[in-house]
């Protein structure tokens, strides 16, 4: 499990945010390769479980982005959602999820990240027995 210091992801007002969002959301840039998909999802899960609003972060990220970056974002969010469900959308297809608006995908992903966080912590508690 990835360990993060939540203070590194806090704004001055105390709210959580995605530090260096290109690492998480822009699969067309070189920063995206800095972490594995599992690491990214674990970090996003922890942030969401501790109160970060992923939908708001996506809305903030989308401002002043190119059409290519927005297309990349949509594919990335759909990919994450399906990956958490145990699918590899590059093998099984996106099932039309990549046609949904980014904000809808972010809301769906946020719900899945909470479940993912609970699953990670449940597995770790069993392994610690």
Coordinates of C-alpha atoms in Angstrom, one line a residue:
X1 CA 0.0 0.0 0.0
X2 CA 1.2 3.5 -0.9
X3 CA 1.8 5.7 2.2
X4 CA 1.2 9.4 1.7
X5 CA 1.4 12.4 4.0
X6 CA -1.9 14.1 3.6
X7 CA -0.3 17.4 4.6
X8 CA 1.4 17.4 1.2
X9 CA -2.0 17.4 -0.5
X10 CA -3.6 20.2 1.6
X11 CA -4.3 23.8 0.5
X12 CA -3.7 26.6 3.0
X13 CA -7.5 26.5 3.9
X14 CA -7.0 22.8 4.9
X15 CA -8.9 21.3 1.9
X16 CA -7.3 18.3 0.1
X17 CA -6.3 18.6 -3.6
X18 CA -4.5 16.5 -6.2
X19 CA -0.9 17.6 -6.1
X20 CA 0.6 17.6 -9.7
X21 CA -2.7 16.6 -11.4
X22 CA -1.0 15.8 -14.7
X23 CA 0.5 12.7 -13.0
X24 CA -3.0 11.4 -12.4
X25 CA -5.1 12.8 -15.2
X26 CA -3.2 13.5 -18.4
X27 CA -2.1 10.2 -20.0
X28 CA -0.6 12.2 -22.9
X29 CA 2.1 13.9 -20.8
X30 CA 5.4 12.4 -19.6
X31 CA 4.5 13.0 -15.9
X32 CA 1.7 10.5 -16.2
X33 CA 4.3 7.6 -16.2
X34 CA 5.8 8.6 -12.8
X35 CA 3.4 6.4 -10.8
X36 CA 1.7 3.1 -11.6
X37 CA -2.1 2.9 -12.0
X38 CA -2.4 1.1 -8.7
X39 CA -0.3 3.8 -6.9
X40 CA -2.4 6.5 -8.4
X41 CA -5.7 4.8 -7.5
X42 CA -4.5 4.2 -3.9
X43 CA -3.5 7.8 -3.5
X44 CA -6.7 9.1 -5.0
X45 CA -8.7 6.7 -2.8
X46 CA -7.0 8.0 0.3
X47 CA -7.6 11.6 -0.7
X48 CA -11.3 11.0 -1.4
X49 CA -11.8 8.9 1.8
X50 CA -10.3 11.8 3.7
X51 CA -12.7 14.4 2.3
X52 CA -11.3 15.5 -1.1
X53 CA -14.1 16.2 -3.6
X54 CA -12.8 14.6 -6.9
X55 CA -15.6 16.3 -8.9
X56 CA -14.4 19.7 -7.8
X57 CA -10.8 18.8 -8.5
X58 CA -11.7 17.7 -12.0
X59 CA -13.7 20.9 -12.6
X60 CA -10.7 22.9 -11.5
X61 CA -8.4 20.8 -13.6
X62 CA -10.5 21.2 -16.8
X63 CA -10.2 25.0 -16.8
X64 CA -8.0 26.3 -19.6
X65 CA -7.1 22.8 -21.0
X66 CA -6.8 21.9 -24.6
X67 CA -9.3 19.7 -26.3
X68 CA -6.6 17.0 -26.5
X69 CA -6.0 17.2 -22.7
X70 CA -9.8 17.0 -22.1
X71 CA -10.1 13.9 -24.3
X72 CA -7.2 12.4 -22.4
X73 CA -8.9 13.2 -19.1
X74 CA -12.1 11.5 -20.2
X75 CA -10.3 8.4 -21.3
X76 CA -8.3 8.3 -18.0
X77 CA -11.3 8.7 -15.8
X78 CA -13.2 5.9 -17.7
X79 CA -10.1 3.7 -17.6
X80 CA -9.7 4.2 -13.8
X81 CA -13.4 3.4 -13.2
X82 CA -13.2 0.2 -15.2
X83 CA -9.8 -0.8 -13.8
X84 CA -11.3 -0.6 -10.3
X85 CA -14.1 -2.9 -11.5
X86 CA -11.4 -5.5 -12.6
X87 CA -11.4 -4.7 -16.3
X88 CA -8.8 -3.6 -18.7
X89 CA -10.8 -1.3 -21.1
X90 CA -8.0 -1.5 -23.7
X91 CA -8.9 -5.2 -24.0
X92 CA -12.7 -5.1 -23.2
X93 CA -13.6 -1.7 -24.5
X94 CA -14.9 1.3 -22.6
X95 CA -18.6 0.3 -22.8
X96 CA -19.6 3.8 -23.8
X97 CA -18.2 5.4 -20.6
X98 CA -15.8 7.5 -22.6
X99 CA -18.9 9.2 -24.1
X100 CA -20.0 10.4 -20.7
X101 CA -19.2 14.0 -19.5
X102 CA -16.0 14.3 -17.5
X103 CA -17.9 15.4 -14.4
X104 CA -20.2 12.4 -14.5
X105 CA -17.2 10.1 -14.8
X106 CA -15.5 11.9 -11.9
X107 CA -18.6 11.3 -9.7
X108 CA -18.7 7.6 -10.6
X109 CA -15.0 7.3 -10.0
X110 CA -15.3 9.1 -6.7
X111 CA -17.8 6.5 -5.5
X112 CA -15.6 3.6 -6.7
X113 CA -12.5 5.1 -5.0
X114 CA -14.3 5.1 -1.6
X115 CA -15.1 1.4 -2.0
X116 CA -11.5 0.8 -3.2
X117 CA -10.1 2.5 -0.1
X118 CA -12.4 0.4 2.2
X119 CA -11.2 -2.8 0.3
X120 CA -7.5 -1.9 0.7
X121 CA -7.9 -1.3 4.5
X122 CA -10.0 -4.4 4.9
X123 CA -7.3 -6.5 3.2
X124 CA -4.6 -4.9 5.3
X125 CA -6.5 -5.6 8.5
X126 CA -6.9 -9.3 7.6
X127 CA -3.2 -9.6 6.6
X128 CA -2.2 -8.1 10.0
X129 CA -4.1 -10.9 11.9

